[in-house]
Every structure is written in structure tokens, then in C-alpha cells.
CSV table of C-alpha atoms in Angstrom, one decimal:
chain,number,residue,atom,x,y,z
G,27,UNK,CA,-72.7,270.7,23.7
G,28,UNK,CA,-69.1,271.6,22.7
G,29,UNK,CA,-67.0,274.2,24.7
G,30,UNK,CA,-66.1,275.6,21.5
G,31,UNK,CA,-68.3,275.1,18.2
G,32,UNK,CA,-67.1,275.7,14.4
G,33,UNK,CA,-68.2,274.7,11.5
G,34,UNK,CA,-66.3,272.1,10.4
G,35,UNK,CA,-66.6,273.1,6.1
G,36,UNK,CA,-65.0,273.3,3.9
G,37,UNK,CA,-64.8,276.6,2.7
G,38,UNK,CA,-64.1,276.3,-0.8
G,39,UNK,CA,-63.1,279.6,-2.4
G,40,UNK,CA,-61.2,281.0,-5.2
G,41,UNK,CA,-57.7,283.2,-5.1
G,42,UNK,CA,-58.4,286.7,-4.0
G,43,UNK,CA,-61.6,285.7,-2.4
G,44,UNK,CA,-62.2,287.2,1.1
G,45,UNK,CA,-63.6,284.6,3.3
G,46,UNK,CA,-65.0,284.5,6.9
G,47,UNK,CA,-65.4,282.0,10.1
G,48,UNK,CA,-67.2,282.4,13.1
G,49,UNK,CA,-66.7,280.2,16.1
G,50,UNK,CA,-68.7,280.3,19.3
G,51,UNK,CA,-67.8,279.3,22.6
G,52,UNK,CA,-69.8,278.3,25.5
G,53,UNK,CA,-68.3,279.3,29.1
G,54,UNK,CA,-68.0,282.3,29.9
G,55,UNK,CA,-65.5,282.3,31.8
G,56,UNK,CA,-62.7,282.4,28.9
G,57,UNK,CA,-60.6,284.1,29.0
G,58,UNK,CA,-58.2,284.2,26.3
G,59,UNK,CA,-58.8,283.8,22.8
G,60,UNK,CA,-56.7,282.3,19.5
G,61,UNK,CA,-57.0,281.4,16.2
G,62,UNK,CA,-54.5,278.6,15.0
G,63,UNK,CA,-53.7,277.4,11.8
G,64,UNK,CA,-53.2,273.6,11.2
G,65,UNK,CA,-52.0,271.9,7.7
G,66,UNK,CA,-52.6,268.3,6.9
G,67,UNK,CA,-50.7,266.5,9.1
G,68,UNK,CA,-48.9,269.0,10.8
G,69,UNK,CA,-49.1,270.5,13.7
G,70,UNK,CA,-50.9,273.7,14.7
G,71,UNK,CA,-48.9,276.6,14.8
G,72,UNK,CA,-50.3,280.1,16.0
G,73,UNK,CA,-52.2,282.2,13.6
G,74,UNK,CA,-52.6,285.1,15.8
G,75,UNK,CA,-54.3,286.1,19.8
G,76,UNK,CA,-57.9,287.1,19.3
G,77,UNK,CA,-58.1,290.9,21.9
G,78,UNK,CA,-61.2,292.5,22.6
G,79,UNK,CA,-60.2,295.6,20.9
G,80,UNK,CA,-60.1,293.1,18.1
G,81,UNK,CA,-56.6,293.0,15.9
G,82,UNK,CA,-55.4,292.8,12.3
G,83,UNK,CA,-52.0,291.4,11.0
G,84,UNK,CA,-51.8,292.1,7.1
G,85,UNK,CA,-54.6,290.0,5.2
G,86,UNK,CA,-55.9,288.5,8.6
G,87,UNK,CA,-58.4,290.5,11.0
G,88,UNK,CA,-59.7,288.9,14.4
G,89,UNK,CA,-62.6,290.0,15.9
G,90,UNK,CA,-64.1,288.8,20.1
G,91,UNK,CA,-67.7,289.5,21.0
G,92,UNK,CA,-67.8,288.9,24.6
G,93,UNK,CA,-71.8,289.8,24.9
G,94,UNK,CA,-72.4,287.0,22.3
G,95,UNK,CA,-69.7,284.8,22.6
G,96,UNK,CA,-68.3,284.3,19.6
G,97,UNK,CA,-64.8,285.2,17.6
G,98,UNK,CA,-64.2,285.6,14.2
G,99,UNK,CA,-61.7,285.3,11.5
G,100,UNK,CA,-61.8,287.2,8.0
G,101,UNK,CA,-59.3,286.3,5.2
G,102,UNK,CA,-59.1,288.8,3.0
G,103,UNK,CA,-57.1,288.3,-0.7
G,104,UNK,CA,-56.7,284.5,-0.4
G,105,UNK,CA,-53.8,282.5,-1.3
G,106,UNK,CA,-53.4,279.2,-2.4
G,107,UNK,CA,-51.3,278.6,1.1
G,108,UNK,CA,-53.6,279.9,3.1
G,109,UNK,CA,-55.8,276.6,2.4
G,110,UNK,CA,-55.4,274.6,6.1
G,111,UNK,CA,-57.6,274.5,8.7
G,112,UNK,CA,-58.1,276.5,11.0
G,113,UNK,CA,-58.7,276.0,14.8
G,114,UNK,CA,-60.6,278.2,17.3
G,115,UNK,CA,-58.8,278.5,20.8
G,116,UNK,CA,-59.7,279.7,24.3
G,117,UNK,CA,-58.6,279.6,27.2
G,118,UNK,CA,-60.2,279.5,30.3
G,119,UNK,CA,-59.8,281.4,33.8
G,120,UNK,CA,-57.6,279.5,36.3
G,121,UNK,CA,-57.0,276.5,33.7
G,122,UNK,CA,-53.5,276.1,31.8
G,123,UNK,CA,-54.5,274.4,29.0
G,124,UNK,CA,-56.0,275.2,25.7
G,125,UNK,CA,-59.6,274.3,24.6
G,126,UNK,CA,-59.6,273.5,21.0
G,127,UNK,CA,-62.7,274.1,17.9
G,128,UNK,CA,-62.5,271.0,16.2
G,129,UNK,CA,-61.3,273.3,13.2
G,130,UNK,CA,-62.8,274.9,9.9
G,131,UNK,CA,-61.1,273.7,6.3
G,132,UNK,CA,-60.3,276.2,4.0
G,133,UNK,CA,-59.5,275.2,0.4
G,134,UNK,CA,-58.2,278.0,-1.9
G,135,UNK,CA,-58.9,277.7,-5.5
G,136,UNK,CA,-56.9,279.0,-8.6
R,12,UNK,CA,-39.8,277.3,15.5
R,13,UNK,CA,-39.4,276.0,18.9
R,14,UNK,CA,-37.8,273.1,20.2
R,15,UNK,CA,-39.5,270.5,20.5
R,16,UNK,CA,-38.9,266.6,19.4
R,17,UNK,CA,-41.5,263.7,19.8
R,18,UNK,CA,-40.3,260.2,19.5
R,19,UNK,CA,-41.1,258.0,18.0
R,20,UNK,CA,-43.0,259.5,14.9
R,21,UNK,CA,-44.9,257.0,14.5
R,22,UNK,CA,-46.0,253.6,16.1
R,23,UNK,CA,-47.6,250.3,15.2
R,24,UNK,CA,-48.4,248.3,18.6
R,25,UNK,CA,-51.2,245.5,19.6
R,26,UNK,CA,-54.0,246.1,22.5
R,27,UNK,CA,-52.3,245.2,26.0
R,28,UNK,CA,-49.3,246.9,25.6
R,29,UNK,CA,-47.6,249.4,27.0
R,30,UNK,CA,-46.4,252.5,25.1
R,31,UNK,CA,-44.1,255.5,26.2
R,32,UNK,CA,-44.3,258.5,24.2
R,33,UNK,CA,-41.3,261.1,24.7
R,34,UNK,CA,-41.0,264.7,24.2
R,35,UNK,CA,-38.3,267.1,24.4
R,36,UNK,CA,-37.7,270.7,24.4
R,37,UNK,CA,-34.7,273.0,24.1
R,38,UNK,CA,-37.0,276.4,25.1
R,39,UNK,CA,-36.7,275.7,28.9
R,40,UNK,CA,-40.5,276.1,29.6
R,41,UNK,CA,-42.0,275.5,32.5
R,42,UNK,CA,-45.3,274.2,31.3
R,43,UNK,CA,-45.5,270.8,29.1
R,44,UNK,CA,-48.7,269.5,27.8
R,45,UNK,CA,-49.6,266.7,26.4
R,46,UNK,CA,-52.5,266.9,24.0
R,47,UNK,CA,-54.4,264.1,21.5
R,48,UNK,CA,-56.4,265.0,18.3
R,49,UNK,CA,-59.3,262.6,16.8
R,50,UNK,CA,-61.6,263.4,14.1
R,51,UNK,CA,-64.5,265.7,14.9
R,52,UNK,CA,-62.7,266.0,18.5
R,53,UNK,CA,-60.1,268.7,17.8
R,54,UNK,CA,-57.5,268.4,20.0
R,55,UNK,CA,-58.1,267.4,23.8
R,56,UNK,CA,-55.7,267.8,26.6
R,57,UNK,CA,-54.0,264.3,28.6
R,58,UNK,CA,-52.3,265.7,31.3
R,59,UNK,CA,-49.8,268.8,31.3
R,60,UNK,CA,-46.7,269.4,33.6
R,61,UNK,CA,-46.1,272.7,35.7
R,62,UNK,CA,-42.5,272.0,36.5
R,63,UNK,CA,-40.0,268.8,37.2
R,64,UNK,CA,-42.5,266.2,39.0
R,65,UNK,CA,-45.4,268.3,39.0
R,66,UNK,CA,-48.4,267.1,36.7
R,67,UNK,CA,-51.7,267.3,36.5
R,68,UNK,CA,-54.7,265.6,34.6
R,69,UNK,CA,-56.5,267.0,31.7
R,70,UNK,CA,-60.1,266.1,30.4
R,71,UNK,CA,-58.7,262.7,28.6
R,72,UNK,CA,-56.6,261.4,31.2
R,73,UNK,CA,-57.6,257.8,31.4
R,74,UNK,CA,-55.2,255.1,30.4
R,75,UNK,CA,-52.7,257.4,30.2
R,76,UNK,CA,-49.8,258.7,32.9
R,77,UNK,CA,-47.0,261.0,33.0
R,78,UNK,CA,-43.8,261.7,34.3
R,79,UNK,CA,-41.4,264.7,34.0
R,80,UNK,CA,-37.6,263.5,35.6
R,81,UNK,CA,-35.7,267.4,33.9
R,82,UNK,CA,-37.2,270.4,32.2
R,83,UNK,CA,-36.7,269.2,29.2
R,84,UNK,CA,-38.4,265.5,28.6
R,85,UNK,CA,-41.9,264.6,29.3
R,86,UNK,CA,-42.9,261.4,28.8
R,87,UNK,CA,-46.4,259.9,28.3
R,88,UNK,CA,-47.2,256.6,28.9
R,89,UNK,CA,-50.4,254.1,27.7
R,90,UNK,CA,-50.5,251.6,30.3
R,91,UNK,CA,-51.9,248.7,28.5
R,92,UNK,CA,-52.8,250.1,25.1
R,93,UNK,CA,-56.8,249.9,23.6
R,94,UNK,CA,-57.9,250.8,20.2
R,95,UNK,CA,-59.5,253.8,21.1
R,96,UNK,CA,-56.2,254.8,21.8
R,97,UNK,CA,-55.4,255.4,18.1
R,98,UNK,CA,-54.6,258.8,17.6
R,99,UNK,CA,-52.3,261.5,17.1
R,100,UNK,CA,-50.7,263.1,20.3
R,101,UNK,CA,-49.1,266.5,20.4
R,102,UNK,CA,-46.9,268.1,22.8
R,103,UNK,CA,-47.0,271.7,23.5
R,104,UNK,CA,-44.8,273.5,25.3
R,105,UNK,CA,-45.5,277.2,26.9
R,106,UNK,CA,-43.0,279.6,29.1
R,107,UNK,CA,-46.2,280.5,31.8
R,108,UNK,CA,-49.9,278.8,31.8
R,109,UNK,CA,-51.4,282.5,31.7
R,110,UNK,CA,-53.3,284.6,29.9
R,111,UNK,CA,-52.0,284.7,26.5
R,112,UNK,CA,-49.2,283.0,26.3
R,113,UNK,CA,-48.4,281.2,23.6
R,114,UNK,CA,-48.5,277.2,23.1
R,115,UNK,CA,-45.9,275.6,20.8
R,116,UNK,CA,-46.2,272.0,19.1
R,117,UNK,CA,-44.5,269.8,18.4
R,118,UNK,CA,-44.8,267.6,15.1
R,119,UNK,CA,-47.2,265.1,16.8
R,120,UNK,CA,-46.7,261.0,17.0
R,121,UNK,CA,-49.2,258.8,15.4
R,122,UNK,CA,-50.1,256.0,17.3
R,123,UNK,CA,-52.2,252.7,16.3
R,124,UNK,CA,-53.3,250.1,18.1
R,125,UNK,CA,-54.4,247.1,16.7
């Protein structure tokens, strides 16, 4: 079993659609928690820290369940350049690197 | 964006080779990690750096080795390339290894072996 399970799409959706992904992770011992955005053949840049207060930045809102281990991501009045995917990210207790979903594509329609 | 340069962008090379892959950052992190990404694999971690000469392995560390001379360059090397070598590697760069501080990319370098 993966450390960190999305489902791979895609998500196909038209402009102004709000959309949703879920990703579950399987230790519980992470501690930290991402969402990054990747476009084709680029590199992933950060899309925003996933709190367990859970936190919103404009058309983006991040949510942690700790009891049920999983974190989501809602899109909410899509663009055409929000269509990338997008990677689910924790981090564990006491490592230093990253543990990477192997990303959800999201293709946003006129 | 951050700093960061990874040479060469991409590579052609046959099985049995070696390969160095280089990057560089202008940030003056302490923590340099050197990650590859496959299909249906997401991105898995070689080995990362915690300061000038100090490494350590990640979960994909076979066949590969590091070295870190100055802050700045980090260099990974295949040994004798295979074909499941193919990939694209990223370098990420981060100021601490804690809690939630932030990794940065770089562009990534695709590699095939033939």
C-alpha cells in the first residue's frame, strides 16, 4: 500500500465548476501536510500547507482530518490555468524529506 | 522563484555509463534533496544533503551517490547507468528539514538510458 493514495483522474470539469480531491495517507505519524501543484513538464511548485485548523487562500480551501487520515482540496470557480496536477504531500516525524501522492489531473474546460 | 539550476536539462546516455547530474542554488539552504519522478510513482526521494559533506539516503538510493563539496552545488551521480534509470530527477532545496518548511524545485533533468 502507498504512503500517500490519490486518485490519479482526471477531473474533467468546466470553467466556474467547483471541484474536489481527497487524498489519504497511511502513517500516522505525519506530520506535516501540502498540496502542490505540478504542470506538464514542470516542476512542482507549492500550492499551499494543509493546518489542522484547515486554511483558505482565495479560490483554494485545504482541509486535514487527522482521526481519518485524509486531506482535501476544493477548487472553487475554476480557471482554465488552474488545469495541472495536483500532488498530495506529507511529511513525516523525524524524516526531512517529502512523501509525494502520485498526483490528481485536473483539466478545466471552456 | 528560487535559485535553483539543474544541468544538464536533458541527457541521452547508453546502459554502463556513468552520469553526474548537478544542481545549484543561490538561496543558501542548508538542506538539498535530490528527488526522481516516474509514472504512477510520484516523486520519490534519492538521497538529500543536511549541510557541506553530510548526506544521507532516501527510499531510491540504489545506483545512485552524492556529493556536496559548498552550499551551493549538489551533485548526483549514476554509477553505471540501467534503463530503469530513465527518469526525471528534481532537486529541491529547503532552509530547515522541519515541520513546514517549504521545498523548492528546481526545473528537473530528464534522463534516458538506452
Amino acid at each position: 500500500r502507498k504512503e500517500v493514495e490519490q486518485d490519479p483522474g482526471p477531473f474533467n470539469v468546466p470553467e466556474g465548476a467547483t471541484v474536489a480531491f481527497n487524498c489519504t495517507y497511511s502513517n500516522s505519524a505525519s506530520q506535516s501536510f501540502f498540496w502542490y501543484r505540478q504542470d506538464c513538464r514542470k516542476e512542482p511548485k507549492l500550492l499551499m500547507s494543509v493546518y489542522s485548523s484547515g486554511n483558505e487562500d482565495g479560490r483554494f480551501t485545504a482541509q486535514l482530518n487527522r482521526a481519518s487520515q485524509y486531506i482535501s482540496l476544493l477548487i472553487r470557480d475554476s480557471k482554465l490555468s488552474d488545469s495541472a496536477t495536483y500532488l498530495c504531500v506529507v511529511k513525516r516525524t523525524g524524516r526531512r524529506a517529502l512523501t509525494f501522492g502520485s498526483g490528481t489531473r485536473l483539466q478545466v474546460q471552456p | 522563484d528560487a535559485g535553483i539550476t539543474q544541468s544538464p536539462r536533458h541527457k541521452v546516455t547508453e546502459t554502463g555509463t556513468p552520469v553526474t547530474l548537478r544542481c545549484h542554488q543561490t538561496e543558501n539552504h542548508r538542506y538539498m534533496y535530490w528527488y526522481r519522478q516516474d509514472p504512477g510513482h510520484g516523486l520519490r526521494l534519492i538521497h538529500y544533503s543536511y549541510g557541506v559533506k553530510d548526506t544521507d539516503k532516501g527510499e531510491v538510493s540504489d545506483g545512485y551517490s552524492v556529493s556536496r563539496s559548498k552550499t551551493e552545488d549538489f551533485l548526483l551521480t549514476l554509477e553505471s547507468a540501467t534503463s530503469s534509470q530513465t527518469s526525471v530527477y528534481f532537486c529541491a532545496i529547503s532552509e530547515t528539514g522541519q515541520g513546514y518548511n517549504e521545498q523548492f524545485f528546481g526545473p528537473g533533468t530528464r534522463l534516458t538510458v538506452l
